[in-house]
Tab-separated table of C-alpha atoms in Angstrom:
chain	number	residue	atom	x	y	z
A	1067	UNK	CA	48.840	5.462	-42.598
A	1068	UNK	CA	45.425	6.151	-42.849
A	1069	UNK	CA	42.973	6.288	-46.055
A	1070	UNK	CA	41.613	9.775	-47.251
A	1071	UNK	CA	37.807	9.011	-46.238
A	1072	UNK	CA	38.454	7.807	-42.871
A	1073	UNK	CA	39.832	11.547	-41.817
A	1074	UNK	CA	36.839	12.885	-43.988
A	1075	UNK	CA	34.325	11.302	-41.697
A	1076	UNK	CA	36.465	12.284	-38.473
A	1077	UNK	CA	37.011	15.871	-39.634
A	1078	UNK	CA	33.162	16.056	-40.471
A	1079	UNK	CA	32.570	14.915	-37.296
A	1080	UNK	CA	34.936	17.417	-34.545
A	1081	UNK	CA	36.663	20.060	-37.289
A	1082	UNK	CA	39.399	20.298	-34.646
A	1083	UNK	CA	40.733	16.854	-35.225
A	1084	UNK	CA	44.277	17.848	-35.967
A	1085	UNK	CA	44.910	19.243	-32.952
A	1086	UNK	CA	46.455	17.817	-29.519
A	1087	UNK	CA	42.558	18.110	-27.687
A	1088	UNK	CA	41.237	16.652	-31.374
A	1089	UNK	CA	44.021	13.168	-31.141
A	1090	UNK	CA	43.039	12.694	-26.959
A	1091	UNK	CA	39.720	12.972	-27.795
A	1092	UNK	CA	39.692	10.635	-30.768
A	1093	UNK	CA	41.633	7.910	-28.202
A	1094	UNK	CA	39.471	8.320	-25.599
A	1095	UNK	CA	36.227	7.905	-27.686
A	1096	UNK	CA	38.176	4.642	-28.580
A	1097	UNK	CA	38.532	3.265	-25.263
A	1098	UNK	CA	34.602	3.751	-24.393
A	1099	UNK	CA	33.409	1.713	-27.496
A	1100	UNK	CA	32.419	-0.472	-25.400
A	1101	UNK	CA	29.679	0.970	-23.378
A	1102	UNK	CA	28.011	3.168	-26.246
A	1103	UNK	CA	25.305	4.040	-24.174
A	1104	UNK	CA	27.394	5.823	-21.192
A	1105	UNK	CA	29.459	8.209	-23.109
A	1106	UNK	CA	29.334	10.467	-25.115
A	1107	UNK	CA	31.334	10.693	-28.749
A	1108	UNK	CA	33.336	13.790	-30.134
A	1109	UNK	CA	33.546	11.354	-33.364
A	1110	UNK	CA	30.378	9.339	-33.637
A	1111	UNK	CA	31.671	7.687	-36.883
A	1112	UNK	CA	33.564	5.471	-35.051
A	1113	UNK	CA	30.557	3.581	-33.874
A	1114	UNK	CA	30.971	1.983	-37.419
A	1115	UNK	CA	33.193	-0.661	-36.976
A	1116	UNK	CA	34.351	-0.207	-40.402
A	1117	UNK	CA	35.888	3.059	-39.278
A	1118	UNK	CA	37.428	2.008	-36.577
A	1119	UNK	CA	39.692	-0.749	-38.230
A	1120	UNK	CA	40.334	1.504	-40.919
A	1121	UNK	CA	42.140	3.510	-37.812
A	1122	UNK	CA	44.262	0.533	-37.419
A	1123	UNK	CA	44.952	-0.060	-40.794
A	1124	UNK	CA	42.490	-3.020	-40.995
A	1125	UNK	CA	39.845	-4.248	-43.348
A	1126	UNK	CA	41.160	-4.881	-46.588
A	1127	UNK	CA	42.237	-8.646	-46.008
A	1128	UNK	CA	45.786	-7.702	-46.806
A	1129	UNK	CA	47.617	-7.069	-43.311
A	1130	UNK	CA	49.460	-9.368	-41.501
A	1131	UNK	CA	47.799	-7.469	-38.576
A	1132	UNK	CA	44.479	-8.829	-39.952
A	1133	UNK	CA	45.706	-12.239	-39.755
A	1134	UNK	CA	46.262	-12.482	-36.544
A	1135	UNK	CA	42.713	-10.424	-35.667
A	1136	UNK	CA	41.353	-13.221	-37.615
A	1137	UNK	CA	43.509	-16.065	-35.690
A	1138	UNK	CA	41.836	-14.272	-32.877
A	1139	UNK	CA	38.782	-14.399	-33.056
A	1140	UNK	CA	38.328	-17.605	-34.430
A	1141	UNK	CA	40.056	-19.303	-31.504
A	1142	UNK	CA	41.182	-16.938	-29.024
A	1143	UNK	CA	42.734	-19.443	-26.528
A	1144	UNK	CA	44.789	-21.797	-29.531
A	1145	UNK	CA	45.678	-18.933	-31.510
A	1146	UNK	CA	49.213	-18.913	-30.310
A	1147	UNK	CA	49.811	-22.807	-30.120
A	1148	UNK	CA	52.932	-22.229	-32.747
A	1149	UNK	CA	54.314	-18.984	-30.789
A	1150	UNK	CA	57.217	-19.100	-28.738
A	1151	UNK	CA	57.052	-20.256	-25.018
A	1152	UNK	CA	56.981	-15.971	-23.816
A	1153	UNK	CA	54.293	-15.633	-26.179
A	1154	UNK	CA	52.254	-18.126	-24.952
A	1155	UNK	CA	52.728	-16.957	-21.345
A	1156	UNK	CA	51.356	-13.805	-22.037
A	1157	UNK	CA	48.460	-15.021	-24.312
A	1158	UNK	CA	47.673	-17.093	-20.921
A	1159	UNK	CA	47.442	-13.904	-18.633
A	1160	UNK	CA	45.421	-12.264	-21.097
A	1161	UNK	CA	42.790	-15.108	-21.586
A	1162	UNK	CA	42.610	-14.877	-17.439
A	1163	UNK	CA	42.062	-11.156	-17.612
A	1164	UNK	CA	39.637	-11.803	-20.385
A	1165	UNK	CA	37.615	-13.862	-17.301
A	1166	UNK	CA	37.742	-10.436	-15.742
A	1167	UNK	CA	36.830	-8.014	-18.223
A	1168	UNK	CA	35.019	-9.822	-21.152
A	1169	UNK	CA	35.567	-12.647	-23.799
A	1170	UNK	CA	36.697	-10.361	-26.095
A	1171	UNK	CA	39.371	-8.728	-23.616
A	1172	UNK	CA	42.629	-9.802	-25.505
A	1173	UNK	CA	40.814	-8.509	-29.030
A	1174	UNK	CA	39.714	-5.012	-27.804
A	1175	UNK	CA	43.210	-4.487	-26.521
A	1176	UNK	CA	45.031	-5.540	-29.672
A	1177	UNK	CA	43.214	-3.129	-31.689
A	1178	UNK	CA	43.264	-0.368	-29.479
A	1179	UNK	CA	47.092	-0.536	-29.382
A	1180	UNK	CA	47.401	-0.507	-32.895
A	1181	UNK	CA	44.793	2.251	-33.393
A	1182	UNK	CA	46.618	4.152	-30.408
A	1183	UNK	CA	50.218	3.577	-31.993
A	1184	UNK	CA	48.625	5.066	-35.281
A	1185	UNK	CA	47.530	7.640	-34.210
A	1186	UNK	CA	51.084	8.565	-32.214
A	1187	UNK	CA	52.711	8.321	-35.403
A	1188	UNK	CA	50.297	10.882	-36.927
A	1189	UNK	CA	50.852	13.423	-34.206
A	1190	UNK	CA	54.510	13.029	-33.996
A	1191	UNK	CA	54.807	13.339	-37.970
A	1192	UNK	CA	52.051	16.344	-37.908
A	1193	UNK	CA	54.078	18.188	-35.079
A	1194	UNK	CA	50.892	18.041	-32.718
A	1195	UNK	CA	51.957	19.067	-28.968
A	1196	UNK	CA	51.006	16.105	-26.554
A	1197	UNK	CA	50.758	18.564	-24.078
A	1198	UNK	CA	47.441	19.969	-22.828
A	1199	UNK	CA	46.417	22.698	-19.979
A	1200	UNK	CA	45.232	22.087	-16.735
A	1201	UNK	CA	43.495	24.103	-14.508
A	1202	UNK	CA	43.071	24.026	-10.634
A	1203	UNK	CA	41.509	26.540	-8.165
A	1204	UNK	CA	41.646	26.238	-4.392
A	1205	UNK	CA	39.643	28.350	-1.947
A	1206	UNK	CA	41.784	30.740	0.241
A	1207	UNK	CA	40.908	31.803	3.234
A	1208	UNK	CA	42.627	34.759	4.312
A	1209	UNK	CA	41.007	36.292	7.590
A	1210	UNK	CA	37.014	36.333	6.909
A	1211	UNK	CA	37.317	36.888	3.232
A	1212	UNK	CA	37.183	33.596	1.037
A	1213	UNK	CA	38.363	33.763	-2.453
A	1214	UNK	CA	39.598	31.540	-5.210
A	1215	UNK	CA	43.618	30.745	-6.167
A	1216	UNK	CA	43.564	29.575	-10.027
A	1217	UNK	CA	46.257	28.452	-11.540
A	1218	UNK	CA	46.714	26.665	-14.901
A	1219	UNK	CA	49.887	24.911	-15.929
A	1220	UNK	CA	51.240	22.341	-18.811
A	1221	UNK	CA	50.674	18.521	-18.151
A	1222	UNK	CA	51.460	15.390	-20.141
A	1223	UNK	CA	48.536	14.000	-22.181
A	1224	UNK	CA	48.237	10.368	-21.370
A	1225	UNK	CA	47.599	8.834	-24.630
A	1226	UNK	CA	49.618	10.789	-26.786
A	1227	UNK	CA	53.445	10.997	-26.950
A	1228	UNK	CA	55.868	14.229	-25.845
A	1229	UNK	CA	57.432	15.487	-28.594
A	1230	UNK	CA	61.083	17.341	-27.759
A	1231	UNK	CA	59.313	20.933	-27.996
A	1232	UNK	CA	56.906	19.839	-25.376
A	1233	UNK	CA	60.209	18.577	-22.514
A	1234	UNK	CA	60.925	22.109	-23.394
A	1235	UNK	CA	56.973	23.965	-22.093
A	1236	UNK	CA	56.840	20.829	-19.412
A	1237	UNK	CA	60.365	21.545	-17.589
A	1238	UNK	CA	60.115	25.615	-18.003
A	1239	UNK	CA	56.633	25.548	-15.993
A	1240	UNK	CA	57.929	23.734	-13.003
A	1241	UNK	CA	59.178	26.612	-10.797
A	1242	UNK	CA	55.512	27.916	-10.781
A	1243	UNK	CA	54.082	24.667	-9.784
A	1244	UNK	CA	56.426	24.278	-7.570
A	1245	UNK	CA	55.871	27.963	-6.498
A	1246	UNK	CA	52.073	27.877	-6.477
A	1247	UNK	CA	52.137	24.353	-4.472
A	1248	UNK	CA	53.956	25.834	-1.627
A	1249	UNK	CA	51.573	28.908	-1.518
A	1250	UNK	CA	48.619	26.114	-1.037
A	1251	UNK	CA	50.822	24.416	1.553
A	1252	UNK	CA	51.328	27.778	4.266
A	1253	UNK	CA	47.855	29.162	3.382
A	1254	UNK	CA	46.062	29.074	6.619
A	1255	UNK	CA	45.396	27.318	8.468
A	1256	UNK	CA	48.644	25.598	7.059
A	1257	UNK	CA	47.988	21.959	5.667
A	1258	UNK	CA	50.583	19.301	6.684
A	1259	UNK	CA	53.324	18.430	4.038
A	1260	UNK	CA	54.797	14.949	3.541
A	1261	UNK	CA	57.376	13.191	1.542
A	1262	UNK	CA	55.828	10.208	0.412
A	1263	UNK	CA	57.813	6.507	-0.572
A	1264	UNK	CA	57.697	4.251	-2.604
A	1265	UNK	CA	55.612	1.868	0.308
A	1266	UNK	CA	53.529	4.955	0.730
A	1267	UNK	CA	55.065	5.644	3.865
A	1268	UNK	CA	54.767	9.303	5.014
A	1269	UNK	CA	57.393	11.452	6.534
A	1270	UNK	CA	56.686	15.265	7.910
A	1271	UNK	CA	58.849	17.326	6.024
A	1272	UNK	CA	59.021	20.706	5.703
A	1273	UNK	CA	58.303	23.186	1.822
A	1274	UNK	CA	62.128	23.728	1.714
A	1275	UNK	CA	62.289	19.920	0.992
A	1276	UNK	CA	59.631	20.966	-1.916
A	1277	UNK	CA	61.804	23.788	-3.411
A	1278	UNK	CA	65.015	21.962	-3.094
A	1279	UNK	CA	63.968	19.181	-5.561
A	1280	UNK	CA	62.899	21.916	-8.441
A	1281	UNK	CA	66.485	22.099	-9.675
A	1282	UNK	CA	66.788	18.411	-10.432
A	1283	UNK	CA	62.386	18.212	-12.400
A	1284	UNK	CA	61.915	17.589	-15.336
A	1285	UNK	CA	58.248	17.904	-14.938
A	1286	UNK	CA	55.815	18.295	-12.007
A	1287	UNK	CA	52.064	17.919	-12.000
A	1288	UNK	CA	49.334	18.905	-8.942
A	1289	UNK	CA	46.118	17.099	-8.340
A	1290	UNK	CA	43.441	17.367	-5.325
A	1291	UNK	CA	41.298	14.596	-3.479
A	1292	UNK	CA	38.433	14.854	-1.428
A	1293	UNK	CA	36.646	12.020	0.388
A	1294	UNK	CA	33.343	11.523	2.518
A	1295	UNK	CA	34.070	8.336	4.400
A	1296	UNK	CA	31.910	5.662	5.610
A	1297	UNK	CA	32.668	2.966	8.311
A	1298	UNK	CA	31.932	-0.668	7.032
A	1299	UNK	CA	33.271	-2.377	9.303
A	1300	UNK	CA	36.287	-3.030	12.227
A	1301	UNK	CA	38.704	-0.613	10.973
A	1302	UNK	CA	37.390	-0.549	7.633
A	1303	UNK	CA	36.490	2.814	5.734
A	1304	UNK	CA	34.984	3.542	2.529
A	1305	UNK	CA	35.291	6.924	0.951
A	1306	UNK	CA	33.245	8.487	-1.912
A	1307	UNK	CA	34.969	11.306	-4.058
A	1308	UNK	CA	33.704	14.604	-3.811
A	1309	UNK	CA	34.640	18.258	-5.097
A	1310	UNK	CA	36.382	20.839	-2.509
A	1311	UNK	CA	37.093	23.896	-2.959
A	1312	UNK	CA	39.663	23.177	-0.033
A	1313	UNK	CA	40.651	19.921	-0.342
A	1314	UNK	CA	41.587	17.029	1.910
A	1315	UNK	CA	44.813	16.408	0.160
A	1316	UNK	CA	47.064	18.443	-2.384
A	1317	UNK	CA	49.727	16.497	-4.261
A	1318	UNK	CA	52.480	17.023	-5.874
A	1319	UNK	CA	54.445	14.351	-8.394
A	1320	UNK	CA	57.668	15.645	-9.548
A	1321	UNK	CA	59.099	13.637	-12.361
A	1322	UNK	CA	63.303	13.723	-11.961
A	1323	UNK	CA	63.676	12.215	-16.082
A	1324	UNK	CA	61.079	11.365	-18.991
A	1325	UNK	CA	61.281	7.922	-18.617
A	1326	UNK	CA	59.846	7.685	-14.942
A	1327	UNK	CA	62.533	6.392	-13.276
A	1328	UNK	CA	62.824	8.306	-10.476
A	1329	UNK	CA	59.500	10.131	-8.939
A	1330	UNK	CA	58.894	12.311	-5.906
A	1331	UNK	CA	55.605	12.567	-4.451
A	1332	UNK	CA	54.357	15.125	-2.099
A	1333	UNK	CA	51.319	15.190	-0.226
A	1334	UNK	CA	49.703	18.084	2.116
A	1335	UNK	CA	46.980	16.882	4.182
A	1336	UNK	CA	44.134	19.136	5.624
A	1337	UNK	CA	44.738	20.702	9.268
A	1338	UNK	CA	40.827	19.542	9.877
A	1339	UNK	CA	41.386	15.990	11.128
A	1340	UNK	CA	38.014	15.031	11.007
A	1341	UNK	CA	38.171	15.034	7.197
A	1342	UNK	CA	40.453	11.906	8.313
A	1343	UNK	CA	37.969	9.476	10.585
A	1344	UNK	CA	40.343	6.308	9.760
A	1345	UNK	CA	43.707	8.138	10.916
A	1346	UNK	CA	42.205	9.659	13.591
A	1347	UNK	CA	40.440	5.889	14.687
A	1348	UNK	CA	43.617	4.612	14.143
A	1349	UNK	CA	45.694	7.324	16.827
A	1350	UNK	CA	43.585	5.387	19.960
C-alpha cells in the first residue's frame, strides 16, 4: 500500500504513528496543507509533496490514479469531456465549488480521498481502534459550593473507520452518557430539555424521554455550546463561541444504527434566559 521509506519519515517524525491518535493526526495534518503557516504538523514530512503522493500511491508514473491527476491538472474543466453524462455533472459542481474554495479545489479533494481511503485500509488491516476518548467537565453548583463534573466517554473518530470491536466499546458506554446527561439536565437550577427534529423544531420534553431511547442506541455522543451574542441588525444576532464551564446548551445525539439513518437529538438549554437575547427578543 505504501513504500517502506514513506512510514520511515512518518515514524521519525510522531513515533506513535500506528496508533488510532497517530492515523487522525496524520489525516488531519493532510487536510491543513493548505495553509502551512496556521497549523501546526505532528508529521512535518508531509510538507514534501513527494511524501504526500507517495500516501496516495502516486509518483511513479505508473497509476491509473496518476493519469487522471495528470488529466487534471492539465485541464481541469475538459478533463472529463469523454466521461459519462453523471460524471460530467459532478465534474461541473466541483469546478463551481472550485470558484469558492480555490482553482485547485477538485485536485486537493481527489488526493485527499485517496490518501484518506489509504490510510483506512491500513488501520482496518493493522486492527487500529477508530475510536478515541473524549472528555467533558461541567461546573456544578450545588448550594454555595461550585465544583467540576468530568466525565470521559468513547466517540467515533471522524476520519477513520469503526472497526466491529469498536460497535462493541461505542454501544456498551451509552447508559453512562445517557446517565451522566440527565445528571447535567436536573442539576440546579435545572436546564430545559428538548427533543429536537429534523426542521430543528423544539419540543419540551421531559429526561424520561432521554432514558427511554437508551435501549434502542447504538451510540450516543455529548457536546456543549456557548455564545456571546451581538445585535446586527432588525432581528438579526451574531454570536461568538466561547468556553463555559456551565454552558448555554448541552446536547445529546443518539445514533439508533451505524449507518445514520435514524438520529435523536437532545438539547438542554440554560435556565438564564439572558444567555438567549434573540429568543427572548423574539417572545415580545
Amino acid at each position: 500500500m505504501f513504500t517502506l521509506p514513506v512510514f520511515q519519515l512518518l515514524l521519525q517524525d510522531n513515533p506513535n504513528l500506528f496508533t488510532t491518535e497517530g492515523l487522525s493526526a496524520l489525516l488531519e495534518d493532510c487536510i491543513r496543507l493548505k495553509y502551512p503557516k496556521r497549523h501546526k504538523f505532528t508529521y512535518p514530512s508531509l510538507l514534501n509533496q513527494q511524501v504526500y503522493l507517495s500516501l496516495a500511491n502516486l509518483g511513479d508514473g505508473s497509476s491509473e490514479d496518476e493519469e487522471i491527476l495528470r488529466r487534471i491538472l492539465s485541464d481541469p474543466k475538459g478533463w472529463c469531456l469523454d466521461a459519462p453524462a453523471e460524471v460530467k455533472k459532478g465534474a461541473k459542481f466541483y469546478d463551481n465549488m472550485g470558484k469558492m474554495f480555490g482553482p485547485h479545489f477538485g485536485t486537493d479533494l481527489f488526493l485527499y480521498h485517496t490518501v484518506r481511503d489509504n490510510i483506512q485500509q491500513l488501520q482496518k488491516r493493522l486492527g487500529i481502534s477508530g475510536v478515541r476518548t473524549r472528555n467533558i467537565s461541567v461546573r456544578v453548583r450545588p448550594g454555595r459550593c461550585r465544583r467540576h463534573r468530568l466525565f470521559s466517554y468513547p466517540t467515533v473518530e471522524d476520519q477513520l473507520i469503526t472497526l466491529d470491536k469498536d460497535r462493541v466499546t461505542l454501544q456498551q458506554a451509552v447508559p453512562e452518557i445517557i446517565k451522566y446527561f440527565a445528571s447535567l439536565v436536573q442539576m440546579q437550577p435545572a436546564y430545559r430539555l428538548f427533543l429536537v427534529d429534523e426542521k430543528e423544531q423544539k419540543t419540551s420534553v421531559s429526561v424520561t424521554a432521554v432514558e427511554n431511547a437508551a435501549s434502542k442506541t447504538v451510540i450516543a455522543d455529548i457536546y456543549t455550546e456557548s455564545y456571546n451574542w451581538e445585535l446586527t441588525g432588525a432581528n438579526c444576532w451574531r454570536g461568538k463561541s466561547v468556553e463555559r464551564l456551565d454552558p448555554d446548551e448541552i446536547r445529546l445525539t443518539l445514533h439508533l444504527d451505524y449507518e445514520e439513518n435514524e438520529i435523536i437529538y437532545f438539547e438542554a438549554q440554560h435556565p438564564d434566559l439572558s444567555r438567549f437575547p434573540w429568543a427572548t427578543e423574539a417572545a415580545y
